[in-house]
Short mmCIF file of C-alpha atoms in Angstrom, two decimals:
data_model
loop_
_atom_site.label_atom_id
_atom_site.label_comp_id
_atom_site.label_asym_id
_atom_site.label_seq_id
_atom_site.Cartn_x
_atom_site.Cartn_y
_atom_site.Cartn_z
CA MET A 88 0.00 0.00 0.00
CA VAL A 89 2.93 2.34 0.38
CA SER A 90 4.13 4.05 -2.78
CA ARG A 91 5.79 1.73 -5.22
CA THR A 92 7.85 2.49 -8.33
CA VAL A 93 9.87 -0.20 -10.03
CA GLY A 94 12.99 0.66 -11.96
CA THR A 95 13.30 -0.72 -15.48
CA GLY A 96 15.90 -0.89 -18.19
CA GLY A 97 19.20 -2.66 -18.72
CA VAL A 98 22.19 -2.44 -16.40
CA ALA A 99 24.21 -0.42 -18.91
CA ALA A 100 21.45 2.13 -19.31
CA LEU A 101 21.01 2.24 -15.56
CA GLY A 102 24.68 3.01 -15.08
CA ALA A 103 24.43 5.91 -17.48
CA VAL A 104 21.44 7.32 -15.66
CA VAL A 105 23.15 6.89 -12.28
CA LEU A 106 26.15 8.81 -13.58
CA SER A 107 23.85 11.53 -14.86
CA LEU A 108 22.00 11.79 -11.57
CA LEU A 109 25.16 11.84 -9.52
CA THR A 110 27.03 14.40 -11.59
CA VAL A 111 24.27 16.78 -12.69
CA PRO A 112 21.88 17.25 -9.77
CA ALA A 113 19.66 20.31 -9.65
CA HIS A 114 21.37 23.25 -7.93
CA ALA A 115 18.79 26.02 -8.17
CA ALA A 116 17.74 27.70 -4.94
CA PRO A 117 14.08 27.58 -3.90
CA ALA A 118 11.90 30.54 -4.85
CA ALA A 119 11.83 33.53 -2.51
CA GLY A 120 8.64 32.21 -0.97
CA PRO A 121 5.99 29.55 -1.45
CA ASP A 122 2.99 30.23 -3.66
CA THR A 123 0.30 29.92 -0.99
CA THR A 124 -2.45 30.93 -3.40
CA GLU A 125 -1.66 28.00 -5.66
CA LEU A 126 -1.26 25.73 -2.64
CA ARG A 127 -4.74 26.62 -1.42
CA LYS A 128 -6.13 25.95 -4.89
CA THR A 129 -4.38 22.56 -4.99
CA LEU A 130 -5.81 21.50 -1.63
CA ARG A 131 -9.32 22.49 -2.70
CA THR A 132 -8.88 20.52 -5.91
CA ALA A 133 -8.02 17.45 -3.85
CA LEU A 134 -11.31 17.86 -1.99
CA SER A 135 -13.23 18.02 -5.27
CA GLN A 136 -11.57 14.74 -6.25
CA GLY A 137 -12.69 12.87 -3.17
CA ALA A 138 -10.38 13.75 -0.27
CA PRO A 139 -12.38 14.67 2.86
CA GLY A 140 -9.52 16.97 3.89
CA ALA A 141 -6.07 18.13 2.87
CA PHE A 142 -3.40 20.36 4.40
CA ALA A 143 0.10 21.76 3.97
CA ARG A 144 2.35 23.16 6.67
CA ILE A 145 5.46 25.03 5.53
CA ASP A 146 8.30 25.98 7.87
CA ASP A 147 10.31 28.57 5.97
CA ASN A 148 13.38 29.77 7.85
CA GLY A 149 11.34 30.81 10.88
CA LYS A 150 8.11 31.70 9.11
CA VAL A 151 5.26 29.20 9.24
CA HIS A 152 2.43 28.83 6.72
CA HIS A 153 -0.67 26.82 7.69
CA LEU A 154 -3.09 25.83 4.93
CA ALA A 155 -5.92 23.38 5.53
CA GLU A 156 -9.17 22.54 3.77
CA GLY A 157 -11.98 20.11 4.50
CA VAL A 158 -12.63 17.88 7.47
CA ALA A 159 -10.65 15.57 9.71
CA ASP A 160 -13.77 13.61 10.62
CA ARG A 161 -16.67 13.07 8.22
CA SER A 162 -19.05 12.21 11.06
CA THR A 163 -18.49 15.19 13.33
CA LYS A 164 -17.44 17.56 10.51
CA ARG A 165 -14.49 18.75 12.60
CA ALA A 166 -12.21 20.83 10.40
CA LEU A 167 -8.83 19.37 9.48
CA GLY A 168 -5.87 21.31 10.86
CA THR A 169 -2.13 21.22 10.31
CA GLY A 170 -1.76 20.26 13.97
CA ASP A 171 -3.64 16.98 13.57
CA ARG A 172 -1.64 13.82 14.10
CA ILE A 173 -1.59 11.45 11.13
CA ARG A 174 -0.36 8.03 10.09
CA VAL A 175 2.72 8.85 8.00
CA GLY A 176 3.25 5.50 6.27
CA SER A 177 6.57 5.19 4.50
CA VAL A 178 7.97 8.44 5.89
CA THR A 179 8.80 5.95 8.67
CA LYS A 180 11.47 4.54 6.38
CA THR A 181 13.56 7.68 6.74
CA PHE A 182 13.43 7.39 10.55
CA THR A 183 14.47 3.75 10.27
CA ALA A 184 17.35 4.60 7.95
CA VAL A 185 18.56 7.34 10.31
CA VAL A 186 18.71 4.86 13.20
CA LEU A 187 20.72 2.39 11.11
CA LEU A 188 23.10 5.13 9.93
CA GLN A 189 23.67 6.07 13.57
CA LEU A 190 24.56 2.45 14.26
CA VAL A 191 26.97 2.61 11.32
CA ASP A 192 28.49 5.75 12.85
CA GLU A 193 28.96 3.80 16.08
CA GLY A 194 30.74 0.96 14.28
CA LYS A 195 28.03 -1.57 15.15
CA ILE A 196 27.05 -2.38 11.55
CA LYS A 197 28.53 -1.85 8.10
CA LEU A 198 26.57 -0.81 5.02
CA ASP A 199 28.37 -3.09 2.59
CA THR A 200 28.27 -6.22 4.73
CA SER A 201 25.80 -9.00 3.99
CA VAL A 202 22.54 -8.84 5.93
CA ASN A 203 23.02 -12.53 6.70
CA THR A 204 26.14 -11.67 8.70
CA TYR A 205 23.89 -10.00 11.26
CA LEU A 206 20.75 -12.10 10.71
CA PRO A 207 22.13 -15.54 9.77
CA GLY A 208 20.08 -17.44 7.24
CA LEU A 209 17.39 -14.78 6.87
CA LEU A 210 17.82 -13.95 3.18
CA PRO A 211 18.19 -16.33 0.22
CA ASP A 212 21.22 -14.52 -1.22
CA LYS A 213 24.22 -13.63 0.93
CA LYS A 214 25.09 -10.90 -1.57
CA ILE A 215 22.24 -8.73 -0.24
CA THR A 216 23.89 -6.05 1.86
CA VAL A 217 22.58 -3.54 4.38
CA ARG A 218 23.02 -0.84 1.74
CA HIS A 219 20.90 -2.83 -0.69
CA VAL A 220 17.93 -3.00 1.66
CA LEU A 221 18.13 0.70 2.58
CA SER A 222 18.21 1.69 -1.10
CA HIS A 223 15.54 -0.79 -2.31
CA ARG A 224 18.07 -2.70 -4.39
CA SER A 225 17.84 -6.07 -2.64
CA GLY A 226 15.36 -7.65 -5.04
CA LEU A 227 13.13 -8.74 -2.15
CA TYR A 228 9.51 -9.15 -3.22
CA ASP A 229 7.07 -6.63 -1.73
CA TYR A 230 4.63 -8.71 0.28
CA ALA A 231 2.17 -5.76 0.31
CA ASN A 232 1.33 -6.68 -3.29
CA THR A 233 -0.01 -9.99 -2.00
CA LEU A 234 -1.73 -8.64 1.11
CA PHE A 235 -3.63 -5.86 -0.63
CA SER A 236 -4.92 -7.41 -3.81
CA PRO A 237 -7.76 -6.55 -3.76
CA SER A 238 -7.10 -3.45 -1.67
CA VAL A 239 -10.13 -3.20 0.60
CA ALA A 240 -10.70 -6.90 1.21
CA GLY A 241 -7.00 -7.33 1.90
CA PHE A 242 -7.00 -4.44 4.34
CA GLU A 243 -10.00 -5.72 6.28
CA LYS A 244 -8.22 -9.05 6.78
CA VAL A 245 -5.20 -7.38 8.40
CA ARG A 246 -6.75 -4.22 9.90
CA ASN A 247 -6.41 -5.52 13.48
CA LYS A 248 -3.90 -8.30 12.90
CA VAL A 249 -0.50 -8.29 14.59
CA PHE A 250 2.35 -9.76 12.56
CA THR A 251 5.84 -10.69 13.64
CA TYR A 252 8.72 -9.51 11.48
CA ARG A 253 9.37 -13.14 10.62
CA GLN A 254 5.82 -13.62 9.34
CA LEU A 255 6.18 -10.61 7.05
CA MET A 256 9.48 -11.90 5.74
CA ASP A 257 7.93 -15.32 5.10
CA LEU A 258 5.35 -13.58 2.88
CA SER A 259 8.14 -11.87 0.95
CA LEU A 260 10.39 -14.91 0.68
CA ALA A 261 7.52 -17.04 -0.64
CA LYS A 262 8.25 -15.28 -3.94
CA PRO A 263 11.55 -15.27 -5.84
CA LEU A 264 13.80 -12.23 -5.87
CA THR A 265 12.64 -9.63 -8.40
CA ASN A 266 16.19 -8.81 -9.52
CA LYS A 267 19.81 -9.46 -8.64
CA PRO A 268 21.07 -7.75 -5.49
CA GLY A 269 22.33 -4.28 -6.31
CA ALA A 270 21.09 -4.36 -9.90
CA SER A 271 18.35 -1.72 -9.79
CA TYR A 272 15.77 0.08 -7.67
CA ALA A 273 12.57 -1.84 -6.92
CA TYR A 274 10.49 -0.55 -4.01
CA SER A 275 9.66 -3.18 -1.39
CA ASN A 276 8.41 -2.87 2.17
CA ALA A 277 10.31 -6.06 2.95
CA ASN A 278 13.54 -4.07 2.81
CA PHE A 279 12.57 -1.98 5.80
CA VAL A 280 11.22 -4.95 7.68
CA VAL A 281 14.77 -6.28 7.38
CA ALA A 282 16.03 -2.87 8.55
CA GLY A 283 13.82 -3.11 11.63
CA MET A 284 15.08 -6.60 12.35
CA LEU A 285 18.66 -5.34 12.09
CA ILE A 286 17.96 -2.50 14.54
CA GLU A 287 16.43 -4.87 17.08
CA LYS A 288 19.22 -7.44 16.70
CA ILE A 289 22.00 -4.88 17.14
CA THR A 290 20.44 -2.74 19.87
CA LYS A 291 18.78 -5.69 21.63
CA LYS A 292 15.76 -3.43 22.13
CA PRO A 293 12.44 -2.89 20.32
CA VAL A 294 12.54 -0.61 17.32
CA ALA A 295 10.14 1.70 19.19
CA THR A 296 12.89 2.34 21.75
CA ALA A 297 15.38 3.17 19.02
CA TYR A 298 13.04 5.75 17.48
CA GLN A 299 12.34 7.25 20.89
CA ASP A 300 15.91 7.41 22.17
CA ARG A 301 17.68 8.30 18.94
CA VAL A 302 15.27 10.61 17.11
CA ILE A 303 12.10 11.56 18.98
CA LYS A 304 13.68 12.62 22.29
CA PRO A 305 16.75 14.40 20.85
CA LEU A 306 14.57 16.47 18.49
CA LYS A 307 11.80 16.92 21.08
CA LEU A 308 9.15 15.67 18.68
CA ALA A 309 5.88 16.09 20.56
CA ASP A 310 3.54 14.37 18.08
CA THR A 311 5.60 11.38 16.94
CA PHE A 312 4.82 7.88 18.21
CA TYR A 313 5.43 4.27 17.28
CA VAL A 314 2.15 2.90 18.56
CA HIS A 315 2.36 -0.64 17.15
CA PRO A 316 0.69 -2.99 18.00
CA LYS A 317 -2.06 -0.64 19.21
CA ASN A 318 -4.65 0.24 16.58
CA THR A 319 -5.47 3.80 17.70
CA ILE A 320 -3.86 7.23 17.33
CA PRO A 321 -3.34 9.21 20.55
CA GLY A 322 -4.49 12.81 20.87
CA THR A 323 -6.12 15.01 18.24
CA HIS A 324 -5.80 13.30 14.90
CA SER A 325 -7.25 13.09 11.43
CA ARG A 326 -9.35 10.09 10.61
CA GLY A 327 -8.36 8.22 7.47
CA TYR A 328 -10.69 7.26 4.62
CA MET A 329 -9.73 4.59 2.13
CA THR A 330 -11.52 4.60 -1.22
CA ALA A 331 -13.14 1.31 -2.22
CA ASP A 332 -11.80 -0.16 -5.47
CA SER A 333 -15.08 -0.51 -7.38
CA THR A 334 -17.72 1.62 -5.66
CA GLY A 335 -15.65 4.64 -4.65
CA LYS A 336 -17.15 4.41 -1.16
CA LYS A 337 -15.04 5.97 1.60
CA ILE A 338 -14.12 3.41 4.25
CA ASP A 339 -13.03 4.69 7.66
CA SER A 340 -9.62 3.06 8.06
CA THR A 341 -8.42 5.05 11.07
CA GLN A 342 -8.44 2.07 13.40
CA GLN A 343 -5.67 -0.29 12.30
CA THR A 344 -2.48 -1.79 13.69
CA THR A 345 -0.40 -1.04 10.57
CA SER A 346 1.34 -4.21 11.68
CA TRP A 347 1.85 -5.15 8.05
CA ALA A 348 4.23 -2.17 7.82
CA GLN A 349 5.93 -1.70 11.24
CA SER A 350 9.44 -0.28 10.63
CA ALA A 351 8.47 0.23 6.99
CA GLY A 352 5.47 2.44 7.75
CA GLY A 353 4.10 2.33 11.29
CA LEU A 354 4.79 5.79 12.72
CA VAL A 355 2.24 8.40 13.74
CA SER A 356 3.45 11.99 13.57
CA GLY A 357 2.47 15.58 12.82
CA ALA A 358 3.44 18.19 10.25
CA LYS A 359 5.53 20.28 12.64
CA ASP A 360 7.51 17.24 13.75
CA LEU A 361 8.08 15.96 10.22
CA ASN A 362 9.33 19.35 9.05
CA LYS A 363 11.68 19.54 12.03
CA PHE A 364 12.92 15.99 11.40
CA MET A 365 13.64 16.44 7.69
CA SER A 366 15.34 19.78 8.27
CA ALA A 367 17.53 18.35 11.04
CA LEU A 368 18.44 15.39 8.85
CA VAL A 369 19.79 17.34 5.87
CA GLN A 370 21.53 19.80 8.21
CA GLY A 371 23.57 16.93 9.65
CA LYS A 372 22.04 16.93 13.12
CA LEU A 373 21.09 13.24 13.17
CA THR A 374 24.07 11.46 11.64
CA SER A 375 27.72 12.11 11.02
CA ALA A 376 28.70 13.99 7.86
CA ALA A 377 29.88 10.67 6.44
CA GLY A 378 26.55 9.05 7.28
CA LEU A 379 24.58 11.80 5.58
CA LYS A 380 26.82 11.51 2.53
CA GLU A 381 25.92 7.83 2.29
CA MET A 382 22.20 8.64 2.54
CA LEU A 383 22.59 11.07 -0.35
CA LYS A 384 24.12 8.56 -2.78
CA TRP A 385 21.35 8.25 -5.35
CA THR A 386 19.90 5.44 -7.41
CA PRO A 387 17.53 6.53 -10.21
CA VAL A 388 13.80 5.89 -9.93
CA ASN A 389 12.65 7.83 -12.99
CA SER A 390 13.45 11.09 -14.78
CA THR A 391 12.45 13.26 -11.79
CA GLN A 392 13.18 11.02 -8.79
CA ALA A 393 16.09 9.25 -7.17
CA TYR A 394 16.43 7.20 -3.99
CA GLY A 395 19.26 7.26 -1.47
CA LEU A 396 19.23 5.34 1.81
CA GLY A 397 15.67 5.67 3.10
CA LEU A 398 15.45 9.06 1.45
CA ARG A 399 13.87 10.33 -1.76
CA ARG A 400 15.10 13.13 -4.00
CA ARG A 401 12.56 14.97 -6.14
CA ASP A 402 13.79 17.18 -8.98
CA LEU A 403 11.19 19.89 -9.54
CA SER A 404 10.32 21.81 -12.71
CA CYS A 405 12.18 24.95 -11.54
CA GLY A 406 15.49 23.09 -11.15
CA VAL A 407 15.22 22.70 -7.38
CA SER A 408 15.91 19.33 -5.76
CA VAL A 409 14.14 18.50 -2.51
CA TYR A 410 14.72 15.67 -0.07
CA GLY A 411 12.33 13.62 2.03
CA HIS A 412 9.83 10.81 1.66
CA THR A 413 6.26 10.05 0.70
CA GLY A 414 3.95 7.86 2.73
CA THR A 415 0.79 5.91 2.00
CA VAL A 416 -1.07 3.86 4.55
CA GLN A 417 -4.77 3.07 4.28
CA GLY A 418 -6.64 6.37 4.53
CA TYR A 419 -3.53 8.57 4.69
CA TYR A 420 -1.34 10.22 2.02
CA THR A 421 1.72 12.12 3.30
CA TRP A 422 4.57 14.11 1.74
CA ALA A 423 7.46 15.36 3.93
CA PHE A 424 10.22 17.19 2.06
CA THR A 425 12.86 19.83 2.68
CA SER A 426 15.24 21.99 0.69
CA LYS A 427 18.89 21.10 0.33
CA ASN A 428 19.85 23.41 3.19
CA GLY A 429 16.87 22.40 5.32
CA LYS A 430 15.59 25.94 5.68
CA ARG A 431 12.27 25.36 3.94
CA SER A 432 10.27 22.23 4.71
CA VAL A 433 6.76 21.13 3.89
CA THR A 434 4.46 18.38 5.06
CA SER A 435 1.44 17.90 2.81
CA PHE A 436 -1.38 15.53 3.58
CA ALA A 437 -4.74 14.18 2.44
CA ASN A 438 -6.88 11.89 4.57
CA THR A 439 -7.61 9.42 1.82
CA SER A 440 -5.86 6.63 -0.10
CA ASN A 441 -6.47 4.34 -3.05
CA ASN A 442 -7.22 7.52 -5.03
CA SER A 443 -4.54 8.15 -7.63
CA THR A 444 -6.14 11.40 -8.78
CA VAL A 445 -5.87 12.95 -5.31
CA TYR A 446 -2.34 11.62 -4.98
CA ALA A 447 -1.23 13.33 -8.19
CA THR A 448 -2.91 16.57 -7.13
CA VAL A 449 -1.41 16.81 -3.63
CA ASN A 450 1.97 15.85 -5.07
CA ARG A 451 1.91 19.27 -6.78
CA THR A 452 2.22 20.98 -3.41
CA LEU A 453 5.99 20.46 -3.71
CA GLU A 454 6.09 22.67 -6.80
CA SER A 455 4.10 25.46 -5.14
CA THR A 456 6.20 25.26 -1.99
CA PHE A 457 9.67 25.29 -3.47
CA CYS A 458 9.23 26.81 -6.95
CA GLY A 459 6.85 29.61 -5.92
#
């Protein structure tokens, strides 16, 4: 259910694209200010396309812009606000990658060592390294494709289910590898299940403790929680509404364990926290300079996107590159991105999912925020 894009093309062509992406990244500075008029229009368009609510919070070098439209709760009609807590889906992957890079900094794990060195016998190919899983180049099959086909029926089966990491990996390993380790980008939640397993093996503590001690507490993130295996969101939050495949009916999907995602997509957070987190990350406040450099080594996704280690790069129409992650979990679409220097960050959100039209619309908030 989280965003998936599979790389294609031969290895030779891929190498050429990698070289291009690494040597000619966008260098333009963001516009003087975000285009809040266009942002407001974009959010209202998302509502016309089926999202109950949508918002964008921009933290711009000390100035904050709050834009919100629609409702957080269709029953009570409570207005959606940028302070609402949300399920952030795969934005969790960036938190997970940060924790692993901190462990690399501490000499407790190495990026180019086989995963099986740390988790003996887990993966079918000993050539799969820690770097491969963090960059979606392991070839591990994405078990979410099996769980959520069809989307709604699949979700209802797992809404309140609690999986172990091992059970999720069994679902992935029931299918053959989709490509050779290191060959190309192919998005898979299984990669960050492995990352969670690595964190717990090395720290000898739950992944929730690692998030809390290494990211949430140091940054004083007031709205960020790893609630798994609970199925509720604490405090004031937006409800989530998944769109049914055939009827278009909106299904309240707020209550769920997100156990199918865990370290790949289980965090709850808020716009202020996500902006603070992404800004701190690119400003080198969460890892060593060497660790951040590793996160920013890019593998191509398509002509406008590349993937590092748990981090996306988007190349916008105005020549600006922004860094962050997208997240999709049933009923929740999230974008959390920041400028190269971390001075302008945006978290955009719509309380829907399984609606590609809304997704494409809210995706445009990045252009309005950074291109003006």
